[in-house]
N, CA, C and O atoms as a MOPAC input file, in Angstrom:
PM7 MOZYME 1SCF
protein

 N    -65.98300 1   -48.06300 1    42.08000 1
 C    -64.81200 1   -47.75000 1    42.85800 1
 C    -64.18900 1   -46.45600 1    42.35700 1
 O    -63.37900 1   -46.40400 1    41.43100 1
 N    -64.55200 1   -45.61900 1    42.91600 1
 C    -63.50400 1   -44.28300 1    42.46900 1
 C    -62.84700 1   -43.64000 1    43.46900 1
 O    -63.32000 1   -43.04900 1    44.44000 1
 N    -61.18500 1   -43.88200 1    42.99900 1
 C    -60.52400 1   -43.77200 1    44.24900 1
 C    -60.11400 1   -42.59700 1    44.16500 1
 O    -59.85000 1   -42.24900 1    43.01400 1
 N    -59.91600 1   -41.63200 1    45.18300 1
 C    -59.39000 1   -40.41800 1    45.63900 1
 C    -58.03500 1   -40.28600 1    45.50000 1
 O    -57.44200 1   -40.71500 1    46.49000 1
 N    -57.03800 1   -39.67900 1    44.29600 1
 C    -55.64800 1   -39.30000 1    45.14100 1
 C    -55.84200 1   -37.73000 1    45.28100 1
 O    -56.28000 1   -36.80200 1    44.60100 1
 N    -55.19100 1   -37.96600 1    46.72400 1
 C    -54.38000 1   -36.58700 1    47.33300 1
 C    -54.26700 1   -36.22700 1    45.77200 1
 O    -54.30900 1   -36.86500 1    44.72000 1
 N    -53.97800 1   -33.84900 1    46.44300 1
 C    -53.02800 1   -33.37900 1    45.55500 1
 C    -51.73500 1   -33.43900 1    46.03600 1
 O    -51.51000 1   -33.65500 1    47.22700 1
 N    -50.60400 1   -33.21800 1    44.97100 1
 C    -49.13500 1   -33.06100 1    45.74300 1
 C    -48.90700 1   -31.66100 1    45.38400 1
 O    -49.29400 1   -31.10600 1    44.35600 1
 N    -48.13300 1   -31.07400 1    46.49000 1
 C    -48.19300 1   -29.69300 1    46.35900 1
 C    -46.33600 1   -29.73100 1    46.45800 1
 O    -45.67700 1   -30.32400 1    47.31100 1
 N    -45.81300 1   -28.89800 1    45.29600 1
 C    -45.07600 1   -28.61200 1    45.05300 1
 C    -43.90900 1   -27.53900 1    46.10300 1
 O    -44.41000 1   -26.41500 1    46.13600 1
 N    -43.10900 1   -27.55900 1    46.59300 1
 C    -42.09600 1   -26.47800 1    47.27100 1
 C    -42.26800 1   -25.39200 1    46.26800 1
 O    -43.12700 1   -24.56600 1    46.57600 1
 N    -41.60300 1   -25.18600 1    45.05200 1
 C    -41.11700 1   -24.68600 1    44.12400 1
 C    -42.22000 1   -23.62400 1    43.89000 1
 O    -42.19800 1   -22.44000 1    44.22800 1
 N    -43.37000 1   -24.43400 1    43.11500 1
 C    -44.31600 1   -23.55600 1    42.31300 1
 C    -45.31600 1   -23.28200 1    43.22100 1
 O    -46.22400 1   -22.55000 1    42.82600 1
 N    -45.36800 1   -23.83300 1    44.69400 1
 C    -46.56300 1   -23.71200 1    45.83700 1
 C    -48.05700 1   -23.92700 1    44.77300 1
 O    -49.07500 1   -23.40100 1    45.22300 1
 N    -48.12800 1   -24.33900 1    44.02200 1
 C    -49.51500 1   -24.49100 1    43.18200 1
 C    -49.79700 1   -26.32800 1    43.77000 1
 O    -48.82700 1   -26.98800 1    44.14100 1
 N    -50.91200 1   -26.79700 1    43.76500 1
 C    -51.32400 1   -28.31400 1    43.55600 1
 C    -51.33100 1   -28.60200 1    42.39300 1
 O    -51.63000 1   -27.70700 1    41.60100 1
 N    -50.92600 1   -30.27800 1    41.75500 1
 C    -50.86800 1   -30.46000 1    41.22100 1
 C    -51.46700 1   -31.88600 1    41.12000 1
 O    -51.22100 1   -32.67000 1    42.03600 1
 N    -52.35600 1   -32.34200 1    39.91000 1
 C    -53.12900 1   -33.58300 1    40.25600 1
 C    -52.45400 1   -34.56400 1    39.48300 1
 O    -52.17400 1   -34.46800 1    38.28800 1
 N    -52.16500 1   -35.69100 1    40.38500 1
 C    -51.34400 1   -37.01200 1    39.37400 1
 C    -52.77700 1   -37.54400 1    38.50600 1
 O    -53.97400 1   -37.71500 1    38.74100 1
 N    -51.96800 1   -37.65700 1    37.53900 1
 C    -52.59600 1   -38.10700 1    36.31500 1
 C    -53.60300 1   -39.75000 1    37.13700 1
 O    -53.44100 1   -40.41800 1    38.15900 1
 N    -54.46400 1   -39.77400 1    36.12800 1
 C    -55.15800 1   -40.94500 1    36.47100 1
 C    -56.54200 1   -41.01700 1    37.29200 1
 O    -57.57600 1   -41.68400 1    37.32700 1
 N    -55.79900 1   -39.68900 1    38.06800 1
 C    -57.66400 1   -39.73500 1    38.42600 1
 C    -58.40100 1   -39.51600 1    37.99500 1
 O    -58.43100 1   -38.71200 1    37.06400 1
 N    -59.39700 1   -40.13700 1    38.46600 1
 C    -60.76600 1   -39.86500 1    37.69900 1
 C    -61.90200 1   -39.08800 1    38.42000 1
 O    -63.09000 1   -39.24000 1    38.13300 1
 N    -61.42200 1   -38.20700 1    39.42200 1
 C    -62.63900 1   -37.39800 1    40.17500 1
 C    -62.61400 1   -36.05500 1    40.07300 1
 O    -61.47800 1   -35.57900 1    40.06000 1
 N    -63.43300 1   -35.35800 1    40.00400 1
 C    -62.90200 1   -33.65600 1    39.23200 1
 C    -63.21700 1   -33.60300 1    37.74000 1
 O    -62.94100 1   -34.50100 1    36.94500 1
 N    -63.81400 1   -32.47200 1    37.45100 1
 C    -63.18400 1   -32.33500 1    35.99200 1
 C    -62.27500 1   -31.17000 1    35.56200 1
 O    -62.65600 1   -30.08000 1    35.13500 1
 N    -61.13100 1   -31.54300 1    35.73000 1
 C    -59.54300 1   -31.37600 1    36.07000 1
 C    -58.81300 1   -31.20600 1    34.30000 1
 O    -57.76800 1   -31.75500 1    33.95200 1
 N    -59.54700 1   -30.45600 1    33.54100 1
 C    -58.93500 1   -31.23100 1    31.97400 1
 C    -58.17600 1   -29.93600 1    32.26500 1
 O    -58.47200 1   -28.88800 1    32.84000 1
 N    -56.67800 1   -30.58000 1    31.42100 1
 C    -55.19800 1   -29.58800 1    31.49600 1
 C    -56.01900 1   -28.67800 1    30.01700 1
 O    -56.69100 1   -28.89400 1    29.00900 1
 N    -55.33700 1   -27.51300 1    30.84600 1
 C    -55.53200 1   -26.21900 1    29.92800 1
 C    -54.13000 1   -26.35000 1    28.86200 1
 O    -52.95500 1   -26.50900 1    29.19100 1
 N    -54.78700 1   -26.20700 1    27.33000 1
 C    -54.07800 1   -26.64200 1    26.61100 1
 C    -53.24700 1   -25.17100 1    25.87900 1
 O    -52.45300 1   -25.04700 1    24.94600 1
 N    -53.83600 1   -24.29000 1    26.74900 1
 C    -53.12800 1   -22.76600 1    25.90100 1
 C    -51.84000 1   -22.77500 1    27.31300 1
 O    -50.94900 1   -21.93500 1    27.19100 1
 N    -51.78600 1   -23.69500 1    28.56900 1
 C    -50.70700 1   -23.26300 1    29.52000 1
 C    -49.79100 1   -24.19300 1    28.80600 1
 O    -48.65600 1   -23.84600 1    28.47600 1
 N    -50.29800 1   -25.42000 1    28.55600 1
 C    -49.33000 1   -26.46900 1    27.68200 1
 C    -48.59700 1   -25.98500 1    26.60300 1
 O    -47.40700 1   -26.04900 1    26.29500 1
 N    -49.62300 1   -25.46800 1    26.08000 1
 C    -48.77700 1   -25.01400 1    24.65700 1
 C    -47.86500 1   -23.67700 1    24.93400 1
 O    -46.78900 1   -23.54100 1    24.35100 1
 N    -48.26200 1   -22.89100 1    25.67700 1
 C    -47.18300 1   -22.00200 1    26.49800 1
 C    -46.00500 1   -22.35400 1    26.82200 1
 O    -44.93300 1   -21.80700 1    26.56700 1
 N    -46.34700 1   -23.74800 1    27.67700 1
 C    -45.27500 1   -24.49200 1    28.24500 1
 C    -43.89100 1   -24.83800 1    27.46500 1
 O    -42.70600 1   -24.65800 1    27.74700 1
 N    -44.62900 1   -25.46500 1    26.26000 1
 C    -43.85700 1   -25.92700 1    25.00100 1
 C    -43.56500 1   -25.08600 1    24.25600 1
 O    -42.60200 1   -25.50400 1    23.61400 1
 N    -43.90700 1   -23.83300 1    23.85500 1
 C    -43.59700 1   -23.17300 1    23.36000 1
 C    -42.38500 1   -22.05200 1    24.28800 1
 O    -41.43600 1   -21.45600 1    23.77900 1
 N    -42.72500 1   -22.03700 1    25.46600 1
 C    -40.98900 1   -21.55900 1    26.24300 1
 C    -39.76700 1   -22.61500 1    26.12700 1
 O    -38.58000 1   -22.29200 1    26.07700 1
 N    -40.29400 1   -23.99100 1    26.09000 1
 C    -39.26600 1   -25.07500 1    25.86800 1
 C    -38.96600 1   -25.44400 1    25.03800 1
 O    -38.43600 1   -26.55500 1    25.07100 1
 N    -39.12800 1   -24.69200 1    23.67600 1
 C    -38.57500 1   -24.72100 1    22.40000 1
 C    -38.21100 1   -23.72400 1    22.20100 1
 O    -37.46000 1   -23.82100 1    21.23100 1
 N    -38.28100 1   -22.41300 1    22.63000 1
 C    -37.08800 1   -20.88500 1    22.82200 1
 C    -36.26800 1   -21.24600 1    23.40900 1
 O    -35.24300 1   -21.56500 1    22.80700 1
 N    -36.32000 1   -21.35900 1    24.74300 1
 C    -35.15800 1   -21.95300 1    25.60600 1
 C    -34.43300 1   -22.89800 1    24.49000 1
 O    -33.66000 1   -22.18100 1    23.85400 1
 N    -34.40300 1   -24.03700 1    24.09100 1
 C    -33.72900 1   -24.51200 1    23.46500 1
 C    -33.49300 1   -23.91900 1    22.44100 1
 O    -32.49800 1   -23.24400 1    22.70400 1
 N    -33.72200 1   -23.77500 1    21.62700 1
 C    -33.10700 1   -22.83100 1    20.41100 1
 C    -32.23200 1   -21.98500 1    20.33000 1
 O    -31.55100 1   -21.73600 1    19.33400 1
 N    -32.15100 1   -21.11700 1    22.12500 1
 C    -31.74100 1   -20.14700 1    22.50100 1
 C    -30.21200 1   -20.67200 1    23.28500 1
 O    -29.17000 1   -20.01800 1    23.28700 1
 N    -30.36900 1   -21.65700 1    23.75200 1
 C    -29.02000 1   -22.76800 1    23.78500 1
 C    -28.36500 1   -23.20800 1    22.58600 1
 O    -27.14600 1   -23.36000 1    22.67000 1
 N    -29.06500 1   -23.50400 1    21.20800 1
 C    -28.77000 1   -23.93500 1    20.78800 1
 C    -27.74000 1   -23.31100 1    19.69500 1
 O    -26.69500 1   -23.59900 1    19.11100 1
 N    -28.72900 1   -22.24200 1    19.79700 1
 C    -27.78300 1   -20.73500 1    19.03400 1
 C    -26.22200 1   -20.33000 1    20.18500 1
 O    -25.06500 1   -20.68100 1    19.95500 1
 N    -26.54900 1   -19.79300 1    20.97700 1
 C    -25.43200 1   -19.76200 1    22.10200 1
 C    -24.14300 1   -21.02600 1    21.98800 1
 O    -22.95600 1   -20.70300 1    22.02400 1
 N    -24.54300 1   -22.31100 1    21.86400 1
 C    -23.63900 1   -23.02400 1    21.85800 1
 C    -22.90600 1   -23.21100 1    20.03700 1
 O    -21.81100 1   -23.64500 1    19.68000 1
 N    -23.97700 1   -22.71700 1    19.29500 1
 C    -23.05800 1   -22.39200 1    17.74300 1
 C    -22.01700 1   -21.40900 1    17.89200 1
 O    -20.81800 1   -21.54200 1    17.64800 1
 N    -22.66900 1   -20.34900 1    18.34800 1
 C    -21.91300 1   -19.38500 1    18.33500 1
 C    -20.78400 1   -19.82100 1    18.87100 1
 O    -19.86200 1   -20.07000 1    18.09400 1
 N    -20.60000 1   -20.00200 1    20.20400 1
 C    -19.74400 1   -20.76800 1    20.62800 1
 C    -18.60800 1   -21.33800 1    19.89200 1
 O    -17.50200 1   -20.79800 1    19.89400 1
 N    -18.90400 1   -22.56200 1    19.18100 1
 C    -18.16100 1   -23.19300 1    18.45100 1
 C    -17.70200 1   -22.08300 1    17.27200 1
 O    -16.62800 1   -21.98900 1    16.67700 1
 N    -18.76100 1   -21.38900 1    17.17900 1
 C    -17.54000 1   -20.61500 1    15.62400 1
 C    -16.87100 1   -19.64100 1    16.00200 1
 O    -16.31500 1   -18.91000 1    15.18200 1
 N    -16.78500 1   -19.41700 1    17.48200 1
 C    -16.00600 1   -18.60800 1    18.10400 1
 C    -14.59700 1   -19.30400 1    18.07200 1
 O    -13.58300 1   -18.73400 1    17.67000 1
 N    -14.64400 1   -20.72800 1    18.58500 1
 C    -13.40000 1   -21.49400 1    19.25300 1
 C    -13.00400 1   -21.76600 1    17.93800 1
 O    -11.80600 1   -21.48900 1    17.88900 1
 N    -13.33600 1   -22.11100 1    16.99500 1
 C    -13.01700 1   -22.02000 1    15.46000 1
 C    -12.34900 1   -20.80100 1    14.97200 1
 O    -11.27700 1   -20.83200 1    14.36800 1
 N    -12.93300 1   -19.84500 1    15.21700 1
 C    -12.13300 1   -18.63800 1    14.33100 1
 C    -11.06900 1   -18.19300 1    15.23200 1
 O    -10.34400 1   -17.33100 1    14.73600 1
 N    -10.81800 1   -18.51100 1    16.28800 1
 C     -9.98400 1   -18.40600 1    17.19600 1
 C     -8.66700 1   -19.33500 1    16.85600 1
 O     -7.46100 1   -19.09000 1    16.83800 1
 N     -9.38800 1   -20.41700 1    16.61800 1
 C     -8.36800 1   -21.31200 1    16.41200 1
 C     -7.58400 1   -21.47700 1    15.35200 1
 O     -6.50100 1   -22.05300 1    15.45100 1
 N     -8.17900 1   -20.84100 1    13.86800 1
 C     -7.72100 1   -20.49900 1    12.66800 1
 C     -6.44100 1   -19.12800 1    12.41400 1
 O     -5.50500 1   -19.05900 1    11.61700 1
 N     -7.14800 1   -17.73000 1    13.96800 1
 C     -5.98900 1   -16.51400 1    14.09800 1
 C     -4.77600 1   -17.68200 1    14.60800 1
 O     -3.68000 1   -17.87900 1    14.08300 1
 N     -5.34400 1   -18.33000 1    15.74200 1
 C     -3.61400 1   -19.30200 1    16.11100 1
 C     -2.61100 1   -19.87300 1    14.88900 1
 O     -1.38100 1   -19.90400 1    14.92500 1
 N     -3.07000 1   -20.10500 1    14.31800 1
 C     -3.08600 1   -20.89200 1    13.18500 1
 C     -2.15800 1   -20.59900 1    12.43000 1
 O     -1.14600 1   -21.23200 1    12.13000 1
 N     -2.70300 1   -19.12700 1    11.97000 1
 C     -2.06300 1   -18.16900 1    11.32900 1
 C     -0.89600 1   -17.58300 1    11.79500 1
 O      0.16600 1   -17.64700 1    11.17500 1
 N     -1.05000 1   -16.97100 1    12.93900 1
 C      0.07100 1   -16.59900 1    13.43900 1
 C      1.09200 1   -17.32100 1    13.93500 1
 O      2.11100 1   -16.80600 1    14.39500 1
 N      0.83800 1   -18.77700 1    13.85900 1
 C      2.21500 1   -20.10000 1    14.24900 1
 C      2.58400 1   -19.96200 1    12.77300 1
 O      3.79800 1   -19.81700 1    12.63100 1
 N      2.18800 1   -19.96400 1    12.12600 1
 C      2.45500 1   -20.24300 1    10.76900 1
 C      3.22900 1   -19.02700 1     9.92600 1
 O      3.84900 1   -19.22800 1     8.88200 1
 N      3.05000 1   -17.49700 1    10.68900 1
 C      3.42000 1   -16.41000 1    10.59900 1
 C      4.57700 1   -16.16800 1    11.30300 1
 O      4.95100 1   -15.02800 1    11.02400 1
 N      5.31800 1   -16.69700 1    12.08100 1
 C      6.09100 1   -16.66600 1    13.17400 1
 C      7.36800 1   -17.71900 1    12.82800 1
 O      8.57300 1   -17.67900 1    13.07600 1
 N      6.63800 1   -18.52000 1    12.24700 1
 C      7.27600 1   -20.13300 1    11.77600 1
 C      7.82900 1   -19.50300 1    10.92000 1
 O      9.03300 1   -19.26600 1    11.01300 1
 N      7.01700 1   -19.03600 1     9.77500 1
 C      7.52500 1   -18.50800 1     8.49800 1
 C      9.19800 1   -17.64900 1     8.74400 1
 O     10.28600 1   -17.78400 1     8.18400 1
 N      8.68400 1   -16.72700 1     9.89900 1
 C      9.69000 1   -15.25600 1    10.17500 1
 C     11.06600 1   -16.14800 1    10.44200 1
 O     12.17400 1   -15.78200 1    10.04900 1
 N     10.87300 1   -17.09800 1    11.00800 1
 C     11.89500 1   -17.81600 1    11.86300 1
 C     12.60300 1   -18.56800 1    10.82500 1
 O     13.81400 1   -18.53200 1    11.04200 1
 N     12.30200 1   -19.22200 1     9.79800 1
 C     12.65000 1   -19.95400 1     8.84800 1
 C     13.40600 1   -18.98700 1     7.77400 1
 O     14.50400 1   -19.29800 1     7.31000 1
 N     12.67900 1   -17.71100 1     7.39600 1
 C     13.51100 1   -16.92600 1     6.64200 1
 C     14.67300 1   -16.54900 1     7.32900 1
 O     15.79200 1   -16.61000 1     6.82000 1
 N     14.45100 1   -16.17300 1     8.43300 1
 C     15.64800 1   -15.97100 1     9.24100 1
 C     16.55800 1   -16.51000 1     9.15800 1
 O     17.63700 1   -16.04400 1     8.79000 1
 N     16.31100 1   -17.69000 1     9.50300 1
 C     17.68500 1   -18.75700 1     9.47400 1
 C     18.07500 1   -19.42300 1     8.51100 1
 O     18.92000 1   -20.29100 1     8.72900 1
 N     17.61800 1   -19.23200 1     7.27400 1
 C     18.10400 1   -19.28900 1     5.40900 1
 C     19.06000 1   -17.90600 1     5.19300 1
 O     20.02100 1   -17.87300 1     4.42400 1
 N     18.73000 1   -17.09000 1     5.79200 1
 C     19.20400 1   -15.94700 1     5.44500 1
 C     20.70300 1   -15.96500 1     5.91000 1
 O     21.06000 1   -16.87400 1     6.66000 1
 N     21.68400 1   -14.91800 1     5.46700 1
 C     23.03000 1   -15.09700 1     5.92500 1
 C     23.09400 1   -14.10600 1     6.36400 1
 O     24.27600 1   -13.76600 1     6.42700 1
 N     22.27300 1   -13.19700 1     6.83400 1
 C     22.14500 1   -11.56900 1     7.66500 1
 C     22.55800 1   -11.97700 1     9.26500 1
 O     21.63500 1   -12.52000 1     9.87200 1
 N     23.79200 1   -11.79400 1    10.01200 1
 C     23.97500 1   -12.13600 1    10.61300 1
 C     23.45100 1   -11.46200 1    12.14700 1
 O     23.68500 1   -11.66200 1    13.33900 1
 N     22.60100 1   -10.54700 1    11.31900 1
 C     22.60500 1    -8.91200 1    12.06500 1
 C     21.08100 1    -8.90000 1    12.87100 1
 O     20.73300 1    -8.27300 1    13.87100 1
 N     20.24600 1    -9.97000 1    11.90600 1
 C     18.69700 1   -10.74000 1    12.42000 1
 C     18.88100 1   -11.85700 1    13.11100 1
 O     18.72700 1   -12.73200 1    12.25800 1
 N     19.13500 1   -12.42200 1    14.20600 1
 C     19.06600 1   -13.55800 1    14.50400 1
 C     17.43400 1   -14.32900 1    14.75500 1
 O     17.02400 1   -14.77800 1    15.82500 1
 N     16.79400 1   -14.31600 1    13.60700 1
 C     15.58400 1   -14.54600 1    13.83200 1
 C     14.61800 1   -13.92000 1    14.51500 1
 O     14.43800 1   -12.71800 1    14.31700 1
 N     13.58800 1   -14.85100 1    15.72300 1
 C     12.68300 1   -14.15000 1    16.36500 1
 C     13.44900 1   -13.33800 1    17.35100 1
 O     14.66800 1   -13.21800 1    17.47600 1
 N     12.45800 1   -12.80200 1    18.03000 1
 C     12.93500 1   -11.74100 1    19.28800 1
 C     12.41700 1   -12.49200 1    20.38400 1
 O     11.31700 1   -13.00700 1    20.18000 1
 N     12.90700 1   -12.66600 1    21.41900 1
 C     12.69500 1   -13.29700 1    22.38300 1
 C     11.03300 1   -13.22600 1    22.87000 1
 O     10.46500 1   -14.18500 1    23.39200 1
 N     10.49500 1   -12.14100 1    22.64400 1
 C      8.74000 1   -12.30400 1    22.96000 1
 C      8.31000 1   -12.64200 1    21.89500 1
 O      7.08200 1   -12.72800 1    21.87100 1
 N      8.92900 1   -12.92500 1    20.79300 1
 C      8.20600 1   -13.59600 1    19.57800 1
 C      8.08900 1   -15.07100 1    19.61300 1
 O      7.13500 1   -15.78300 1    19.29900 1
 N      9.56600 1   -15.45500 1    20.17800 1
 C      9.59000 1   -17.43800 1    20.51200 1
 C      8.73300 1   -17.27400 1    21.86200 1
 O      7.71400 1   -17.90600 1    21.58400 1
 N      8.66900 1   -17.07900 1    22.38000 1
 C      7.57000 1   -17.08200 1    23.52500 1
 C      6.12000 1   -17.10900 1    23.18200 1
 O      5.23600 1   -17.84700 1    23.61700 1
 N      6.05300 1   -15.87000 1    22.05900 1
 C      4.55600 1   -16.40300 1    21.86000 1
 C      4.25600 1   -17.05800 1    21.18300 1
 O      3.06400 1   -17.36500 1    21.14300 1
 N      5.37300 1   -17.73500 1    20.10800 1
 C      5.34000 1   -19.01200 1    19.49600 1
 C      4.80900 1   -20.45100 1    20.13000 1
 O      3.84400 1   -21.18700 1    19.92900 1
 N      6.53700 1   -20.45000 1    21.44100 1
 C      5.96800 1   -21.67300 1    22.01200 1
 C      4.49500 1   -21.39500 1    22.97300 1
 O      3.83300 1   -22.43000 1    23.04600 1
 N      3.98700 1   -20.42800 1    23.57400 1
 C      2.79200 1   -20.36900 1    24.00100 1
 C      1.54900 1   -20.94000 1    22.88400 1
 O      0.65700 1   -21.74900 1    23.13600 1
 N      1.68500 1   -20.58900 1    22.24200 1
 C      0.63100 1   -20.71500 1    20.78100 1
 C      0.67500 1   -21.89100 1    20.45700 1
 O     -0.34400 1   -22.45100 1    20.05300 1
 N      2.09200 1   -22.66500 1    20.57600 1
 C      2.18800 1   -24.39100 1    20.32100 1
 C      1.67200 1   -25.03400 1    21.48700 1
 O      1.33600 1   -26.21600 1    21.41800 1
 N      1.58000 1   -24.45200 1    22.44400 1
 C      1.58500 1   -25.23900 1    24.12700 1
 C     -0.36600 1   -25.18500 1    23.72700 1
 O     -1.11900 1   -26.14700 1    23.87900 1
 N     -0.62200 1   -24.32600 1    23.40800 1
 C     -2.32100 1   -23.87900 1    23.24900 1
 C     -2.92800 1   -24.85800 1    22.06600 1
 O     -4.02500 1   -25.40900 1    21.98100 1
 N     -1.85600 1   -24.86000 1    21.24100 1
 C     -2.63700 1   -25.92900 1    20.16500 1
 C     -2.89000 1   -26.98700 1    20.49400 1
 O     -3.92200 1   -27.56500 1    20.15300 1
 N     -1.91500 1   -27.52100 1    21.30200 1
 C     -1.71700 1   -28.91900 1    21.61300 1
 C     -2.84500 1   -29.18800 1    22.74500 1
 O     -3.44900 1   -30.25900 1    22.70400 1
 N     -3.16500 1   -28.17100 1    23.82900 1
 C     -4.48300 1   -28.87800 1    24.33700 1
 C     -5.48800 1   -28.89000 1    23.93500 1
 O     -6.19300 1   -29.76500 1    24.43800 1
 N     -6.18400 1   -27.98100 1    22.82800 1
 C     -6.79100 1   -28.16600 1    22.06100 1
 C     -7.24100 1   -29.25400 1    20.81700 1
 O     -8.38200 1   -29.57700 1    20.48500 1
 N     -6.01800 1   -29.67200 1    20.28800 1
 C     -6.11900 1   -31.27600 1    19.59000 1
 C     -6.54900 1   -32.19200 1    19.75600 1
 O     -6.49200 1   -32.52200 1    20.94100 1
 N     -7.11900 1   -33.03600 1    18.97900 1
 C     -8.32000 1   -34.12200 1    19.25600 1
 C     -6.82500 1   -35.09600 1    21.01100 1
 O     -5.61000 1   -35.20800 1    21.17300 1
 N     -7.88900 1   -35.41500 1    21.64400 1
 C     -7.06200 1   -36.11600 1    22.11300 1
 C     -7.34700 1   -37.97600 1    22.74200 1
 O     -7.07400 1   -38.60100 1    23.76700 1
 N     -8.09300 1   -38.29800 1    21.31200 1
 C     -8.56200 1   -39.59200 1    21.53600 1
 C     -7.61400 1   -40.77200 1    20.52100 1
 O     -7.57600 1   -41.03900 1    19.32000 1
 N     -6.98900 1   -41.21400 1    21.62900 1
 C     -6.40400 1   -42.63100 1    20.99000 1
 C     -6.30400 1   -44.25000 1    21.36500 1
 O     -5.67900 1   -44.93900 1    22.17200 1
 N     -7.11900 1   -44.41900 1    20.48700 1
 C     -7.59400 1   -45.66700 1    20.64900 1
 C     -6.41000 1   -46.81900 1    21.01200 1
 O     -6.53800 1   -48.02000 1    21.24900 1
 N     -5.68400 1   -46.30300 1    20.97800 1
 C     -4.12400 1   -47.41200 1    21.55300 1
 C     -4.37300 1   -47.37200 1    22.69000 1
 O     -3.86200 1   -48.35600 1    23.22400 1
 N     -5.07600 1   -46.55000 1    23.63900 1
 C     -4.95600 1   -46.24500 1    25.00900 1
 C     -6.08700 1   -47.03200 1    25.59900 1
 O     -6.32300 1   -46.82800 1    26.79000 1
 N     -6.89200 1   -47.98000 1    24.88800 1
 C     -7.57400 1   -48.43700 1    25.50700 1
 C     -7.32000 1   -49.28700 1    26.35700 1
 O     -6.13700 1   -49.49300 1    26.63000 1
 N     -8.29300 1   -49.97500 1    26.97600 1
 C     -7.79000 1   -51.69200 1    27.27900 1
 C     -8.54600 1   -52.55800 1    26.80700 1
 O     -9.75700 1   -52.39700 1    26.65300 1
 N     -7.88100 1   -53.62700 1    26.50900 1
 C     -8.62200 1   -54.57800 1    25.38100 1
 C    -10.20900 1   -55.04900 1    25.85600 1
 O    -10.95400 1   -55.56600 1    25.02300 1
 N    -10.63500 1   -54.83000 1    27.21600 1
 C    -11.95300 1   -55.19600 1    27.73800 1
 C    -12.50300 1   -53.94400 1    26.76700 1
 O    -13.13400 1   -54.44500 1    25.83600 1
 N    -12.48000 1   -52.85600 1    26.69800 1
 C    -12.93000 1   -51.56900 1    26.33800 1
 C    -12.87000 1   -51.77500 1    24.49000 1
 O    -13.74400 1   -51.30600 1    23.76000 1
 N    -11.83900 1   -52.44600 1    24.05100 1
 C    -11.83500 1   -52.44600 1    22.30500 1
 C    -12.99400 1   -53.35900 1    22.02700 1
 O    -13.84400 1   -53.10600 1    21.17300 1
 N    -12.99200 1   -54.55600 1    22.86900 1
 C    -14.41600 1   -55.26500 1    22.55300 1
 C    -15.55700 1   -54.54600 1    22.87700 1
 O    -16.48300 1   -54.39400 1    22.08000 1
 N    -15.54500 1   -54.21400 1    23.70400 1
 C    -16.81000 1   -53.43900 1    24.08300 1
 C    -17.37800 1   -52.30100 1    22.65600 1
 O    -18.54200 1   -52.06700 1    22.33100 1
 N    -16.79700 1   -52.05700 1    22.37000 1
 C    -16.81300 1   -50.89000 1    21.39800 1
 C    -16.92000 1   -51.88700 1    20.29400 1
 O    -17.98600 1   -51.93100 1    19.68200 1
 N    -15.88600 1   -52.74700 1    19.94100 1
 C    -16.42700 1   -53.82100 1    18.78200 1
 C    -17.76900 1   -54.46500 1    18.72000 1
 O    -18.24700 1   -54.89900 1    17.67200 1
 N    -18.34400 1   -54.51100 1    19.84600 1
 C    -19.65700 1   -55.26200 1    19.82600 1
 C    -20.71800 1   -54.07300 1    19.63600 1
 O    -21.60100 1   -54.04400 1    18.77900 1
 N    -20.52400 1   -53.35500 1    20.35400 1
 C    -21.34200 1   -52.29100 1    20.19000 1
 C    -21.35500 1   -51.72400 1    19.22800 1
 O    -22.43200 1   -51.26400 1    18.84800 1
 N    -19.97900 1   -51.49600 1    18.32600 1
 C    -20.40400 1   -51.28400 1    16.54000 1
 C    -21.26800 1   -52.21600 1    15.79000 1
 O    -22.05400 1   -51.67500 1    15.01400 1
 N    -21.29100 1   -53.64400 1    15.86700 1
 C    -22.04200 1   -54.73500 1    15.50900 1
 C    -23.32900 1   -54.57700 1    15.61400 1
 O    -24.22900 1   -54.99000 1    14.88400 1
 N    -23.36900 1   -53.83900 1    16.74600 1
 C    -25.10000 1   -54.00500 1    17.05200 1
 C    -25.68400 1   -52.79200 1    15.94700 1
 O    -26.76700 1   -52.92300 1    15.37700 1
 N    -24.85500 1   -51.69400 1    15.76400 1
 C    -25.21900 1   -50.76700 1    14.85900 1
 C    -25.20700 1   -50.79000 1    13.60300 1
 O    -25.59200 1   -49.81100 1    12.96400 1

């Protein structure tokens, strides 16, 4: 019994392509297109994988200048108002602005997972599912 499948021909790549299993033809996959294959699909990834580091040590060092400068601003504002110079009234109006902007920015940025917010169907769920691990 040797059964015939059709090829399926692809939209995309317009090439045929033979489902595995048959046994008529001698059809053996070329192992330098495979390894081609795999070897673009391990650049590609790598190449994501780098891109999305970078990434992160971007939103990191970004997030460290914020950081600094709330903390630089905070500082200005605090000497200010220890001080008895009646003549500084602290920040300057585009300085509290970019203060509270810089606080408004931190804050969506902050983890924002709290487990109080669950519902108790959801705390078990998660309890059992730690168990199993």
């Amino acid at each position: 019994n040797n059964i015939n499948i059709p090829s399926v021909t692809t939209m995309a790549a317009y090439r045929d392509r033979r489902i595995s299993g048959s046994s008529s033809g001698n059809h053996a996959p070329s192992t330098n297109t495979e390894s081609e294959q795999t070897n673009l699909i391990i650049s590609a990834e790598e190449a994501a994988r780098q891109k999305r580091s970078g990434q992160s040590r971007r939103r990191m060092e970004k997030a460290a200048r914020r950081e600094d400068r709330i903390a630089q601003l905070e500082n200005m504002d605090n000497r200010n108002d220890s001080s008895s110079n009646n003549n500084n009234n602290g920040l300057s109006d585009s300085e509290r602005a970019e203060l509270a902007g810089l606080l408004r920015n931190r804050a969506n940025f902050e983890e924002q997972y709290d487990a109080d917010n669950f519902s108790k169907e959801h705390v078990e769920f998660k309890r059992l599912h730690n168990e199993a691990f």
